[in-house]
Amino acid sequence: MKMKCFDYATLPRDLWSEGGGETRDIVCWPVSDDFSWRACFTTIHKSGELNQYPDIERSIILLKGKGVRLTSPGFLEHELVKKMTPFHFSGDIRGNAELLEGPVQCFNIMTRRSCWASEISIVSDERLLPTSHSGVLYVLKGRWEMTGANCVQLAFGQGAWWLPDIREGTIKPLVADSQLLWVDLRPCG
C-alpha cells in the first residue's frame, strides 16, 4: 500500500448533535466502528461532554484557538492551551471539554491499547518514512516533498497516512521554516 494523501479542506465533516462541534476523520483503521487506530480533526464550538472510548488511548494537539479545559472528577484535570504540544489521556473516562475563550481546532490520535502505541512530534527536517509501522503526517507550515512510495508535494493543511507495508521513502522540507506534525504508530507485541 502506498501513502494515502489528504487535504483538510476536502475531508468529510461529521457535525455533532446539539451543534457542539464537528469531526473530520482522516482515517479509522481498519474500520470506523471498530478501529485499532484513528486520526481526525475536531473543532469544538461549545463546551460539552468528552466521548468515552473504552480500551483507547487518546492524544490531542491544540492547533487553533485559546484552549480547552479537559476534566473528569478524580481522573483528569488539564488545560490544553499550548499549541502543538500533545496531551495524552485515557479514553476509558467520561469527562468534559470546557472552552476557555471561543472555539478550538484540535488534531486527535486514538489507539487501541492492546494493538497500537503512538508517538507524536513536530518535525522540521528530512526524515525516512518507516516501513515497519504506520503513521500520519500533517503539514503545519511550509511545503514538503515525499519521495519513494509516492512522489508528491504537500503544503499547509495537507498530509498523508500509511500502513506498515509502504516501500522506502523520505519526506523533506522544500522551504525554510517548514513544520509538520509527525505521528509514529507502532504495533504492540
Short mmCIF file of C-alpha atoms in Angstrom, two decimals:
data_model
loop_
_atom_site.label_atom_id
_atom_site.label_comp_id
_atom_site.label_asym_id
_atom_site.label_seq_id
_atom_site.Cartn_x
_atom_site.Cartn_y
_atom_site.Cartn_z
CA MET A 1 0.00 0.00 0.00
CA LYS A 2 1.24 3.46 -0.81
CA MET A 3 0.74 6.69 1.06
CA LYS A 4 -2.82 7.99 1.18
CA CYS A 5 -2.79 11.78 0.87
CA PHE A 6 -5.47 14.09 2.26
CA ASP A 7 -6.39 17.76 2.34
CA TYR A 8 -8.16 19.15 5.41
CA ALA A 9 -10.48 21.25 3.21
CA THR A 10 -11.89 18.17 1.43
CA LEU A 11 -12.26 15.78 4.40
CA PRO A 12 -15.93 14.92 5.10
CA ARG A 13 -17.46 16.85 8.03
CA ASP A 14 -19.46 15.00 10.68
CA LEU A 15 -21.48 17.54 12.69
CA TRP A 16 -22.10 16.71 16.35
CA SER A 17 -25.57 16.64 17.82
CA GLU A 18 -26.63 19.86 19.58
CA GLY A 19 -24.19 21.83 17.37
CA GLY A 20 -21.28 21.42 19.78
CA GLY A 21 -18.67 20.84 17.09
CA GLU A 22 -17.56 18.70 14.19
CA THR A 23 -15.15 15.88 13.35
CA ARG A 24 -13.19 15.39 10.13
CA ASP A 25 -11.82 11.85 10.01
CA ILE A 26 -8.51 11.30 8.24
CA VAL A 27 -8.57 7.55 8.78
CA CYS A 28 -10.17 4.93 11.06
CA TRP A 29 -8.18 1.76 10.54
CA PRO A 30 -9.30 -0.89 9.74
CA VAL A 31 -12.98 0.22 10.05
CA SER A 32 -14.64 3.23 11.64
CA ASP A 33 -16.96 1.43 14.06
CA ASP A 34 -14.20 -0.85 15.44
CA PHE A 35 -10.91 0.93 14.82
CA SER A 36 -7.45 -0.08 16.00
CA TRP A 37 -6.22 3.46 15.42
CA ARG A 38 -7.87 6.66 14.31
CA ALA A 39 -6.65 10.10 13.22
CA CYS A 40 -9.03 13.04 12.97
CA PHE A 41 -9.54 16.76 13.42
CA THR A 42 -12.13 18.11 15.84
CA THR A 43 -13.50 21.62 16.03
CA ILE A 44 -15.26 22.38 19.31
CA HIS A 45 -17.81 25.22 19.06
CA LYS A 46 -19.22 24.97 22.59
CA SER A 47 -18.36 23.27 25.86
CA GLY A 48 -19.72 19.77 26.38
CA GLU A 49 -19.04 16.11 27.18
CA LEU A 50 -15.99 14.15 26.06
CA ASN A 51 -16.92 10.92 24.32
CA GLN A 52 -15.89 7.76 26.13
CA TYR A 53 -13.78 5.20 24.21
CA PRO A 54 -13.06 2.04 26.28
CA ASP A 55 -9.61 0.46 25.73
CA ILE A 56 -8.45 3.56 23.78
CA GLU A 57 -5.51 5.86 24.50
CA ARG A 58 -6.15 9.40 23.29
CA SER A 59 -3.72 12.13 22.24
CA ILE A 60 -4.90 15.64 21.44
CA ILE A 61 -2.97 18.59 19.99
CA LEU A 62 -4.33 22.15 20.00
CA LEU A 63 -3.98 23.67 16.52
CA LYS A 64 -6.17 26.82 16.72
CA GLY A 65 -7.93 28.76 19.45
CA LYS A 66 -7.19 29.84 23.03
CA GLY A 67 -7.64 26.44 24.63
CA VAL A 68 -9.90 23.94 26.32
CA ARG A 69 -10.07 22.54 29.85
CA LEU A 70 -10.42 18.75 29.93
CA THR A 71 -11.90 17.40 33.17
CA SER A 72 -13.18 14.19 34.73
CA PRO A 73 -13.57 14.33 38.54
CA GLY A 74 -10.85 12.27 40.18
CA PHE A 75 -9.22 11.29 36.88
CA LEU A 76 -8.43 14.26 34.66
CA GLU A 77 -7.79 17.99 35.07
CA HIS A 78 -5.82 19.60 32.23
CA GLU A 79 -5.89 22.94 30.42
CA LEU A 80 -4.85 22.42 26.81
CA VAL A 81 -3.54 25.91 25.99
CA LYS A 82 -0.11 25.39 24.43
CA LYS A 83 -0.36 24.83 20.67
CA MET A 84 1.45 21.91 19.02
CA THR A 85 2.00 20.14 22.37
CA PRO A 86 0.43 16.67 22.59
CA PHE A 87 -1.60 15.74 25.66
CA HIS A 88 -2.26 12.04 26.31
CA PHE A 89 -5.17 10.65 28.34
CA SER A 90 -7.31 7.54 28.69
CA GLY A 91 -10.43 7.20 26.56
CA ASP A 92 -11.92 4.99 29.29
CA ILE A 93 -13.06 8.01 31.30
CA ARG A 94 -16.17 10.08 30.81
CA GLY A 95 -15.41 13.78 31.06
CA ASN A 96 -15.99 17.31 29.88
CA ALA A 97 -14.36 19.77 27.48
CA GLU A 98 -14.82 23.39 28.57
CA LEU A 99 -13.78 26.07 26.10
CA LEU A 100 -11.59 28.76 27.65
CA GLU A 101 -12.27 31.55 25.15
CA GLY A 102 -14.04 30.69 21.91
CA PRO A 103 -13.86 27.69 19.55
CA VAL A 104 -10.79 25.46 19.18
CA GLN A 105 -9.48 23.12 16.49
CA CYS A 106 -7.53 20.02 17.55
CA PHE A 107 -5.74 17.09 15.94
CA ASN A 108 -6.55 13.74 17.58
CA ILE A 109 -4.94 10.32 17.58
CA MET A 110 -6.69 7.35 19.21
CA THR A 111 -5.05 3.94 19.56
CA ARG A 112 -6.48 0.67 20.86
CA ARG A 113 -4.32 -0.02 23.91
CA SER A 114 -3.83 -3.72 23.12
CA CYS A 115 -2.83 -3.13 19.47
CA TRP A 116 -1.01 0.18 18.85
CA ALA A 117 1.04 2.89 20.57
CA SER A 118 1.59 6.39 19.21
CA GLU A 119 4.41 8.91 19.46
CA ILE A 120 3.80 12.46 18.27
CA SER A 121 6.41 15.07 17.39
CA ILE A 122 6.89 18.28 15.43
CA VAL A 123 9.38 17.79 12.57
CA SER A 124 11.29 20.39 10.57
CA ASP A 125 14.00 18.28 8.90
CA GLU A 126 14.22 15.44 6.37
CA ARG A 127 13.03 12.03 7.63
CA LEU A 128 12.91 8.47 6.37
CA LEU A 129 9.41 7.05 6.15
CA PRO A 130 9.21 3.99 8.41
CA THR A 131 8.35 0.76 6.61
CA SER A 132 7.63 -1.42 9.66
CA HIS A 133 4.87 0.66 11.25
CA SER A 134 2.05 3.06 10.40
CA GLY A 135 1.94 6.82 10.58
CA VAL A 136 0.26 10.12 9.84
CA LEU A 137 1.77 13.44 8.81
CA TYR A 138 0.12 16.84 8.67
CA VAL A 139 1.79 19.99 7.30
CA LEU A 140 1.68 22.87 9.78
CA LYS A 141 3.90 25.30 7.83
CA GLY A 142 5.77 25.47 4.52
CA ARG A 143 5.98 22.86 1.77
CA TRP A 144 7.24 19.27 1.84
CA GLU A 145 8.10 16.61 -0.72
CA MET A 146 7.60 12.88 -0.27
CA THR A 147 9.63 10.53 -2.44
CA GLY A 148 9.64 6.75 -2.66
CA ALA A 149 6.21 5.16 -2.26
CA ASN A 150 4.67 8.21 -3.93
CA CYS A 151 6.31 11.38 -5.18
CA VAL A 152 4.11 14.23 -4.09
CA GLN A 153 4.39 17.72 -2.66
CA LEU A 154 2.36 18.75 0.38
CA ALA A 155 1.56 22.24 1.69
CA PHE A 156 -0.19 23.69 4.76
CA GLY A 157 -3.42 21.84 5.50
CA GLN A 158 -2.39 18.68 3.67
CA GLY A 159 -1.00 15.40 4.89
CA ALA A 160 -0.68 11.66 4.40
CA TRP A 161 -1.10 8.38 6.24
CA TRP A 162 0.25 4.88 5.65
CA LEU A 163 0.24 1.29 6.88
CA PRO A 164 3.36 -0.80 7.62
CA ASP A 165 3.76 -2.15 4.08
CA ILE A 166 4.97 1.01 2.29
CA ARG A 167 8.24 0.93 0.40
CA GLU A 168 11.18 3.07 1.45
CA GLY A 169 10.88 6.80 1.04
CA THR A 170 11.63 10.18 2.55
CA ILE A 171 9.87 13.40 3.37
CA LYS A 172 11.85 16.63 3.23
CA PRO A 173 11.12 20.34 3.60
CA LEU A 174 11.27 22.42 0.41
CA VAL A 175 11.33 25.85 2.06
CA ALA A 176 12.87 27.25 5.25
CA ASP A 177 10.81 27.21 8.45
CA SER A 178 8.67 24.24 7.33
CA GLN A 179 7.00 22.16 10.06
CA LEU A 180 4.85 19.08 10.15
CA LEU A 181 3.09 17.04 12.76
CA TRP A 182 4.52 13.50 12.71
CA VAL A 183 2.60 10.61 14.28
CA ASP A 184 4.51 7.33 14.53
CA LEU A 185 2.16 4.38 15.13
CA ARG A 186 3.81 1.16 16.28
CA PRO A 187 2.12 -2.21 16.66
CA CYS A 188 2.20 -3.55 20.23
CA GLY A 189 3.52 -7.00 20.85
#
